[in-house]
Tab-separated table of C-alpha atoms in Angstrom:
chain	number	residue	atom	x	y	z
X	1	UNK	CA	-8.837	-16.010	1.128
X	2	UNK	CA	-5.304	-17.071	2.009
X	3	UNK	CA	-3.620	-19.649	-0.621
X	4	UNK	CA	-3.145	-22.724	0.792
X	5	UNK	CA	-1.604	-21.146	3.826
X	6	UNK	CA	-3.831	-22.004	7.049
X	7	UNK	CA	-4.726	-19.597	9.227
X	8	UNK	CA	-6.468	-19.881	12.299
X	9	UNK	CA	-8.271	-16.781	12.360
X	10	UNK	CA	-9.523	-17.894	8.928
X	11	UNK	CA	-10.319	-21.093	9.405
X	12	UNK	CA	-12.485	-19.573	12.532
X	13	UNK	CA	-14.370	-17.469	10.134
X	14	UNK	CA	-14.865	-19.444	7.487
X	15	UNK	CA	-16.247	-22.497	9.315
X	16	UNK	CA	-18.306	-19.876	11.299
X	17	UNK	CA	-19.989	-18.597	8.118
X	18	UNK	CA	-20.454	-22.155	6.229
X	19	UNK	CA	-21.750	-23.524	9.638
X	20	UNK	CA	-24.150	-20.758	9.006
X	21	UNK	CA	-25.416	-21.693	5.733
X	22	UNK	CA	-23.944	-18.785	3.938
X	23	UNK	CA	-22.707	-19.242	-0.007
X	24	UNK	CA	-19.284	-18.737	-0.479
X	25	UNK	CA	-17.154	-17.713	-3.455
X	26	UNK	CA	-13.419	-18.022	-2.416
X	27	UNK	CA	-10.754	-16.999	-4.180
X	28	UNK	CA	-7.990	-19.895	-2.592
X	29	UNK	CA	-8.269	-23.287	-1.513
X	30	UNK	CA	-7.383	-23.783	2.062
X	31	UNK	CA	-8.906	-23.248	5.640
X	32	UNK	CA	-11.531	-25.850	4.828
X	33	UNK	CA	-12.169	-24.130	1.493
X	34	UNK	CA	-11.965	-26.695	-1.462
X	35	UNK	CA	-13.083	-24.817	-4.229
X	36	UNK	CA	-11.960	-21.706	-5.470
X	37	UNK	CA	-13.427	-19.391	-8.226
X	38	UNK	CA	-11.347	-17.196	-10.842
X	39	UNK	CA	-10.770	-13.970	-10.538
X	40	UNK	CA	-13.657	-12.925	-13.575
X	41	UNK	CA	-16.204	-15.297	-11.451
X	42	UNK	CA	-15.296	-13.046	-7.942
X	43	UNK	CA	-15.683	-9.953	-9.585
X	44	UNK	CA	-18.955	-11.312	-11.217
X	45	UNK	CA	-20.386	-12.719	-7.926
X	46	UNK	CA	-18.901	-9.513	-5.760
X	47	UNK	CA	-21.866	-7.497	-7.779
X	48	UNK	CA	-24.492	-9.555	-5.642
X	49	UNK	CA	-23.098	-10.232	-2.512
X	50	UNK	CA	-23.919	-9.065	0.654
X	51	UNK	CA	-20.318	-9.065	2.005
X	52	UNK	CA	-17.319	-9.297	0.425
X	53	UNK	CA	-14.534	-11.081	2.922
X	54	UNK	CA	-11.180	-9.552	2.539
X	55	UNK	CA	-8.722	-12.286	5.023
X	56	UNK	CA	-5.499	-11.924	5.936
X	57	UNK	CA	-2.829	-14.480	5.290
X	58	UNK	CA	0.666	-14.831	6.068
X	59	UNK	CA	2.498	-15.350	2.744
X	60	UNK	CA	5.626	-18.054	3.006
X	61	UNK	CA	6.996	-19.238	0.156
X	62	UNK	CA	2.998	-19.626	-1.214
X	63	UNK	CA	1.337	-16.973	-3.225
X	64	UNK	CA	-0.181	-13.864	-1.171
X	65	UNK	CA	-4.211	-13.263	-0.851
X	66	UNK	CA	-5.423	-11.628	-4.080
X	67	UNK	CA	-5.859	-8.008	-2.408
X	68	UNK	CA	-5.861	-6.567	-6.225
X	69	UNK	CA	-9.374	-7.808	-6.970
X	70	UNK	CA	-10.187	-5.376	-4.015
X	71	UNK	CA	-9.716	-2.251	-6.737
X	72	UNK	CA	-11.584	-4.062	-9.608
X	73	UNK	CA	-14.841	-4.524	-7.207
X	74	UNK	CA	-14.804	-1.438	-5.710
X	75	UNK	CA	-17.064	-2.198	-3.235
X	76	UNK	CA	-15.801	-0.645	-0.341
X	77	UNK	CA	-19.011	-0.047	1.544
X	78	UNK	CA	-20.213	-3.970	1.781
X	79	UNK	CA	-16.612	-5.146	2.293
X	80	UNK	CA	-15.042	-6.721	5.681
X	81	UNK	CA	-11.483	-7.065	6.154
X	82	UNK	CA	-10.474	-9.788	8.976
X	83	UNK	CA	-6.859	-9.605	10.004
X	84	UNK	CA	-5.393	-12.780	11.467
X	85	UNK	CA	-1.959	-10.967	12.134
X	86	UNK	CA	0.514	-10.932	15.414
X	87	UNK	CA	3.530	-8.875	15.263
X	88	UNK	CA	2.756	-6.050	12.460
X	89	UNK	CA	0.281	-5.963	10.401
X	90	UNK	CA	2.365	-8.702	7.592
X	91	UNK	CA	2.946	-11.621	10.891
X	92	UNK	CA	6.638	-10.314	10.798
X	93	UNK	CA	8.496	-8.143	12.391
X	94	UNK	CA	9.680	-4.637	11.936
X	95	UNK	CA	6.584	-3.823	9.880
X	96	UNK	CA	3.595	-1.361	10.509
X	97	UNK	CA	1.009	-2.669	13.258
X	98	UNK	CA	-2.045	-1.951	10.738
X	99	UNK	CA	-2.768	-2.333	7.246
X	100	UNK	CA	-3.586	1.258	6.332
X	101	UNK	CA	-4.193	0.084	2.890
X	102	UNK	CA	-7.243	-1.959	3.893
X	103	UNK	CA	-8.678	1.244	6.753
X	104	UNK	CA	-9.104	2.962	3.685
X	105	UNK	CA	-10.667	0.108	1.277
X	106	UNK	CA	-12.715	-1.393	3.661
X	107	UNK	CA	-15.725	-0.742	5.766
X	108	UNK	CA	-14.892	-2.759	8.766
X	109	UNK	CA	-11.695	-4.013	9.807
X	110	UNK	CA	-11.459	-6.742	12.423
X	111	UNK	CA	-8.096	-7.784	14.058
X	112	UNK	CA	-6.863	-10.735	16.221
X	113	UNK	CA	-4.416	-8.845	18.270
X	114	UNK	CA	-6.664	-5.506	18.414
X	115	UNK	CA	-5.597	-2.681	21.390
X	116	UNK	CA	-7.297	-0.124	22.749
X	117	UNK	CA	-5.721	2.465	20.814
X	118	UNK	CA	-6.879	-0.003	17.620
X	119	UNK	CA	-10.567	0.860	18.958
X	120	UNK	CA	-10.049	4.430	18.739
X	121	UNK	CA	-9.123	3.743	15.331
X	122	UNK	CA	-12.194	1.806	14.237
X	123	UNK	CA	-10.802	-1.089	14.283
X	124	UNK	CA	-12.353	-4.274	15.933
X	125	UNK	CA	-11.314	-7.000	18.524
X	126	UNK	CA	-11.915	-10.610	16.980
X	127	UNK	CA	-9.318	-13.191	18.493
X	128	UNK	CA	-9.876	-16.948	17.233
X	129	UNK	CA	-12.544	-18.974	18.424
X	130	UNK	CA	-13.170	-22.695	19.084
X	131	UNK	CA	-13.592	-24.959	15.692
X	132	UNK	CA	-15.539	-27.688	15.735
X	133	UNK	CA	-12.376	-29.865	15.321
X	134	UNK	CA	-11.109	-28.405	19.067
X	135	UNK	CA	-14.128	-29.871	20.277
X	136	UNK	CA	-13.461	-33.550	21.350
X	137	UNK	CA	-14.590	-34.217	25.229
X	138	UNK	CA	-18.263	-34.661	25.228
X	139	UNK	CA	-18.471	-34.992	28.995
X	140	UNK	CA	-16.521	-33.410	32.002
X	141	UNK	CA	-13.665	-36.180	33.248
X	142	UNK	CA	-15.152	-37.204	36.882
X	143	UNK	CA	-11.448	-39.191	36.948
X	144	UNK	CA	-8.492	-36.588	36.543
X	145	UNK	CA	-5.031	-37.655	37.004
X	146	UNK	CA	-3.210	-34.525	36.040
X	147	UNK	CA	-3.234	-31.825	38.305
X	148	UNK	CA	-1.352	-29.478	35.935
X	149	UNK	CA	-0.520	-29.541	32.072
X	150	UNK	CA	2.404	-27.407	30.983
X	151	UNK	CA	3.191	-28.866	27.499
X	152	UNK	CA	4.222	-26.411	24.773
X	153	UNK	CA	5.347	-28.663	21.564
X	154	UNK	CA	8.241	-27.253	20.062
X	155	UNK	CA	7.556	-23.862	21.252
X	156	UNK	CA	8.465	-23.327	24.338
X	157	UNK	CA	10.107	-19.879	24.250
X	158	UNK	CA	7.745	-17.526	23.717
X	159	UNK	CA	5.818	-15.746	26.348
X	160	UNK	CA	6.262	-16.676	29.827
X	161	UNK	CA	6.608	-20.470	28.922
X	162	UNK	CA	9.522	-21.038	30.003
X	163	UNK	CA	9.080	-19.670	33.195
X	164	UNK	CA	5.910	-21.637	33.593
X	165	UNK	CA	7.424	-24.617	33.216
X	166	UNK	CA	10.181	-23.648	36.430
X	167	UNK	CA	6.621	-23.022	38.664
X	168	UNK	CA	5.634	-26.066	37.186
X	169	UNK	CA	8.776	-28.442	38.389
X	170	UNK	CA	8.674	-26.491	41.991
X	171	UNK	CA	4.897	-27.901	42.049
X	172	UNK	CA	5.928	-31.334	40.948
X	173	UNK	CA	8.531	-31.105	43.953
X	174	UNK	CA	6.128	-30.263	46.187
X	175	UNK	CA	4.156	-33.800	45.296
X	176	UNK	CA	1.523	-31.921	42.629
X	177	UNK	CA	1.422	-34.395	39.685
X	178	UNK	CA	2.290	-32.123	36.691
X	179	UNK	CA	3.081	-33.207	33.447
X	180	UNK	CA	5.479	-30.573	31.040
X	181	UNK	CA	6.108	-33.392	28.255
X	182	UNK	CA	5.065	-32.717	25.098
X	183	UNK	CA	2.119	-34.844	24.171
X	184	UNK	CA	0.522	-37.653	21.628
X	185	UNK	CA	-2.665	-36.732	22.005
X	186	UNK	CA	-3.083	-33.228	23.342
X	187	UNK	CA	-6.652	-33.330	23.557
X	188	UNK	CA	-7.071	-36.570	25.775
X	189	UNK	CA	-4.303	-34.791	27.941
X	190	UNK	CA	-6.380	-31.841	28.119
X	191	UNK	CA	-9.162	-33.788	29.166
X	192	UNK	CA	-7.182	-35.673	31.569
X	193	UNK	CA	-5.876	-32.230	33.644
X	194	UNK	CA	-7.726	-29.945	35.981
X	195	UNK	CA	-5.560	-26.928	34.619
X	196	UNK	CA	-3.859	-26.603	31.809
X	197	UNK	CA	-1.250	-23.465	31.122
X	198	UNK	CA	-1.398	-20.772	28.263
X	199	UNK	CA	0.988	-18.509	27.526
X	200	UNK	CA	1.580	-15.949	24.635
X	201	UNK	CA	2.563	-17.915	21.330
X	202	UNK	CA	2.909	-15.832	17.982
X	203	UNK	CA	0.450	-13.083	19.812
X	204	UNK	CA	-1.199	-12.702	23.006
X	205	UNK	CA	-3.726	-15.005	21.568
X	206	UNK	CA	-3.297	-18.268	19.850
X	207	UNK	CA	-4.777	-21.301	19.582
X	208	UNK	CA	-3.820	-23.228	22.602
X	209	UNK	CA	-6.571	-21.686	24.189
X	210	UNK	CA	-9.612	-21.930	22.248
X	211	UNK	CA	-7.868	-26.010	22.345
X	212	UNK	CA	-8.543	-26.022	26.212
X	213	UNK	CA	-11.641	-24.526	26.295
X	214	UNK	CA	-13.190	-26.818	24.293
X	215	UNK	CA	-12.525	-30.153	26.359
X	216	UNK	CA	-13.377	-29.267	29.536
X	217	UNK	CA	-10.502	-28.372	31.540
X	218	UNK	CA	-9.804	-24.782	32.790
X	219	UNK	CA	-6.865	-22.526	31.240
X	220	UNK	CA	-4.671	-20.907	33.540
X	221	UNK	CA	-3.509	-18.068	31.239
X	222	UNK	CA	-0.972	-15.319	30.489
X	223	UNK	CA	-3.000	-12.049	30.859
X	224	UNK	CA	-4.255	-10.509	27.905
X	225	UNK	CA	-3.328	-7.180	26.708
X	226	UNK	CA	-5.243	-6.874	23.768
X	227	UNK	CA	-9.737	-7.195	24.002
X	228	UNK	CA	-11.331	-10.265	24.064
X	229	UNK	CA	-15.025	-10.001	23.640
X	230	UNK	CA	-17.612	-11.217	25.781
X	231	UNK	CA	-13.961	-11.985	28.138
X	232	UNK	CA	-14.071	-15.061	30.495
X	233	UNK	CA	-13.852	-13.770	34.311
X	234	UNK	CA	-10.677	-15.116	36.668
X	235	UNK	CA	-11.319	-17.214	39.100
X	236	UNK	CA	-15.623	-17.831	37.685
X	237	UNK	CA	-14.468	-19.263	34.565
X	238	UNK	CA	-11.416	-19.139	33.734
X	239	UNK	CA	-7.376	-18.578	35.604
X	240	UNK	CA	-5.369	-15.687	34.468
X	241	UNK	CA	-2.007	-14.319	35.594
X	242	UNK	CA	0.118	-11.542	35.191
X	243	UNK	CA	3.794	-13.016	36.431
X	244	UNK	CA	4.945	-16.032	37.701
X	245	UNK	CA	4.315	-15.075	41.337
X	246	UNK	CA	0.702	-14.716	40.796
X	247	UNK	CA	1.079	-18.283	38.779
X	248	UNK	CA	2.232	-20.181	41.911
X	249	UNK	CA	-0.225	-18.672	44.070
X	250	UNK	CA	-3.256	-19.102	41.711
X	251	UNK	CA	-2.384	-22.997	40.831
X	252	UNK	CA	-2.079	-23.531	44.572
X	253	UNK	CA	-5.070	-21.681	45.692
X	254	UNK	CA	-7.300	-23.509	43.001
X	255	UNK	CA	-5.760	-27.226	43.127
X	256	UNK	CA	-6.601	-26.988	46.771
X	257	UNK	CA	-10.560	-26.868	45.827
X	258	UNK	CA	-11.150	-29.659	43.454
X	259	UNK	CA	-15.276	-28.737	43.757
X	260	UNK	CA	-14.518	-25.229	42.880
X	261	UNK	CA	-12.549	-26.161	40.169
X	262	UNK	CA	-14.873	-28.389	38.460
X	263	UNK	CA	-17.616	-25.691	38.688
X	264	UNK	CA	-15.774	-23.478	37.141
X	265	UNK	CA	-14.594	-25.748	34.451
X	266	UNK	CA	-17.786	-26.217	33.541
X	267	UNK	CA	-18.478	-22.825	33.497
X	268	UNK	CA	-15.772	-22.369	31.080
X	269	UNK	CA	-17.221	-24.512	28.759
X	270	UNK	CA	-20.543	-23.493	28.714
X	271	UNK	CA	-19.239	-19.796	28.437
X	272	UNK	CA	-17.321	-20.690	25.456
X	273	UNK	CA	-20.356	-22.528	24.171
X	274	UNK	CA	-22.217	-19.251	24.180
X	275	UNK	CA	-19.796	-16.723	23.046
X	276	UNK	CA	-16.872	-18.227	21.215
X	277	UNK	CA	-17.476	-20.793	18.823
X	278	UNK	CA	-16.817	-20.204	14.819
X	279	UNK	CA	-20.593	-19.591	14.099
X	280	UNK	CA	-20.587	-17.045	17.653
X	281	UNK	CA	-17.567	-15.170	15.719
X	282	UNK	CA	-19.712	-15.031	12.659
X	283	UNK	CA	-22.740	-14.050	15.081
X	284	UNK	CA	-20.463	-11.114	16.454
X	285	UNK	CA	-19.180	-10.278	13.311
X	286	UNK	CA	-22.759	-9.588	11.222
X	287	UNK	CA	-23.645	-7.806	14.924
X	288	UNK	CA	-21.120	-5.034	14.451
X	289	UNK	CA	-21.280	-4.727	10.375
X	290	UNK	CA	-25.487	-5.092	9.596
């Protein structure tokens, strides 16, 4: 596991299989992992587990994920790599998209940002999921005052973000009430909005998402190029565009239906419910590997 460096894709998988009730013997503290185990006690333990996790980690200025203990179990059959990387295969650029060390010492390989031409590799899609921390509306906001959320932090660059906040201040213009602060409490704001934008962060997918998902407001999101599975469906429950033309017209279209938007809000929720919590990436993960 990654050394105190958090990672959302392994934080997603690691809740996903203690939720589960699984035993786990990690090598690092971090990504709600608080005890670790030596390398003698991994290799020990490795001989009677049913999986060994291999997860990726992007290493800055902390120590990298203990790959080497990969040779001493030699276990290549029951082992499960899980990469959590955007731009190449280290979370940098200018580097190879895939590990090719890890297609050849493990079994399965799962990636966040996984393509078609990943598939015809063997490679499989797993993008991050919703935590049980995301997870802090218990009912659907009858009292909205936001029409549209468009607040990116401190990073506002990436994507089409900046673009989405232009469509944004035409709409606020035009007498929408839109909000493209940055925000205190993200989640209540989230709450608080009919639609809330996405755009690409690191990757395609990050966790501004999975965030929206999971407090009952509908994401209005930059396409995907990469495979979601079990995908959410424009316009039943979810909002996706392509360019910033198809932005305007979608927020427009769908602020002008309040009904319709609640319905499919609540779709949204109940669809990520079903498919993409951490224990439903677990669920998906033992589906493709047992």
């Amino acid at each position: 596991t990654p050394n105190h460096k958090h990672d959302y894709l392994a934080s997603t998988v690691l809740e996903g299989l203690k939720l589960s009730g699984h035993d786990l013997y990690c090598s690092d503290v971090g990504n709600g992992i608080d005890r670790c185990y030596s390398d003698e006690e991994i290799i020990q333990h490795s001989k009677s587990a049913d999986l060994i996790f291999v997860i990726w980690g992007k290493v800055r200025d902390n120590k990298p994920p203990k790959y080497y203990l990969l040779d001493k179990i030699d276990a290549k059959n029951k082992t499960i790599y899980i990469d959590g990387s955007e731009y190449s295969h280290t979370g940098y650029k200018n580097n190879t998209w895939l590990n090719e060390e890890m297609l050849t010492k493990c079994k399965w390989y799962f990636k966040r940002e996984c393509t078609i031409d990943d598939i015809s590799r063997g490679v499989l899609p797993l993008p991050f999921g919703s935590v049980s921390d995301y997870f802090q509306t218990d009912i659907f906001n009858e009292n909205k005052t936001i029409d549209v959320l468009c607040s990116w932090g401190d990073n506002n660059h990436t994507g089409l973000r900046k673009q989405c906040t232009e469509v944004c201040d035409i709409l606020k213009s035009k007498g929408y009430n839109i909000v493209t602060t940055k925000q205190q409490n993200f989640y209540k704001s989230i709450s608080n909005s009919w639609i809330v934008l996405d755009a690409y962060g690191g990757g395609e997918c990050n966790a501004r998402l999975w965030q929206i998902v999971s407090n009952y407001s509908i994401p209005c999101m930059q396409k995907w190029n990469i495979i979601m599975p079990n995908s959410y469906i424009h316009k039943k429950n979810i909002l996706v565009y392509n360019t910033i033309s198809e932005l305007y017209d979608t927020l427009v279209e769908s602020l002008s239906n309040k009904k319709r938007l609640k319905e499919m809000t609540l779709n949204c929720f109940s669809h990520t419910k079903k498919y993409h919590t951490s224990i439903k990436r677990v669920e998906y993960i033992f589906k493709n590997v047992l």
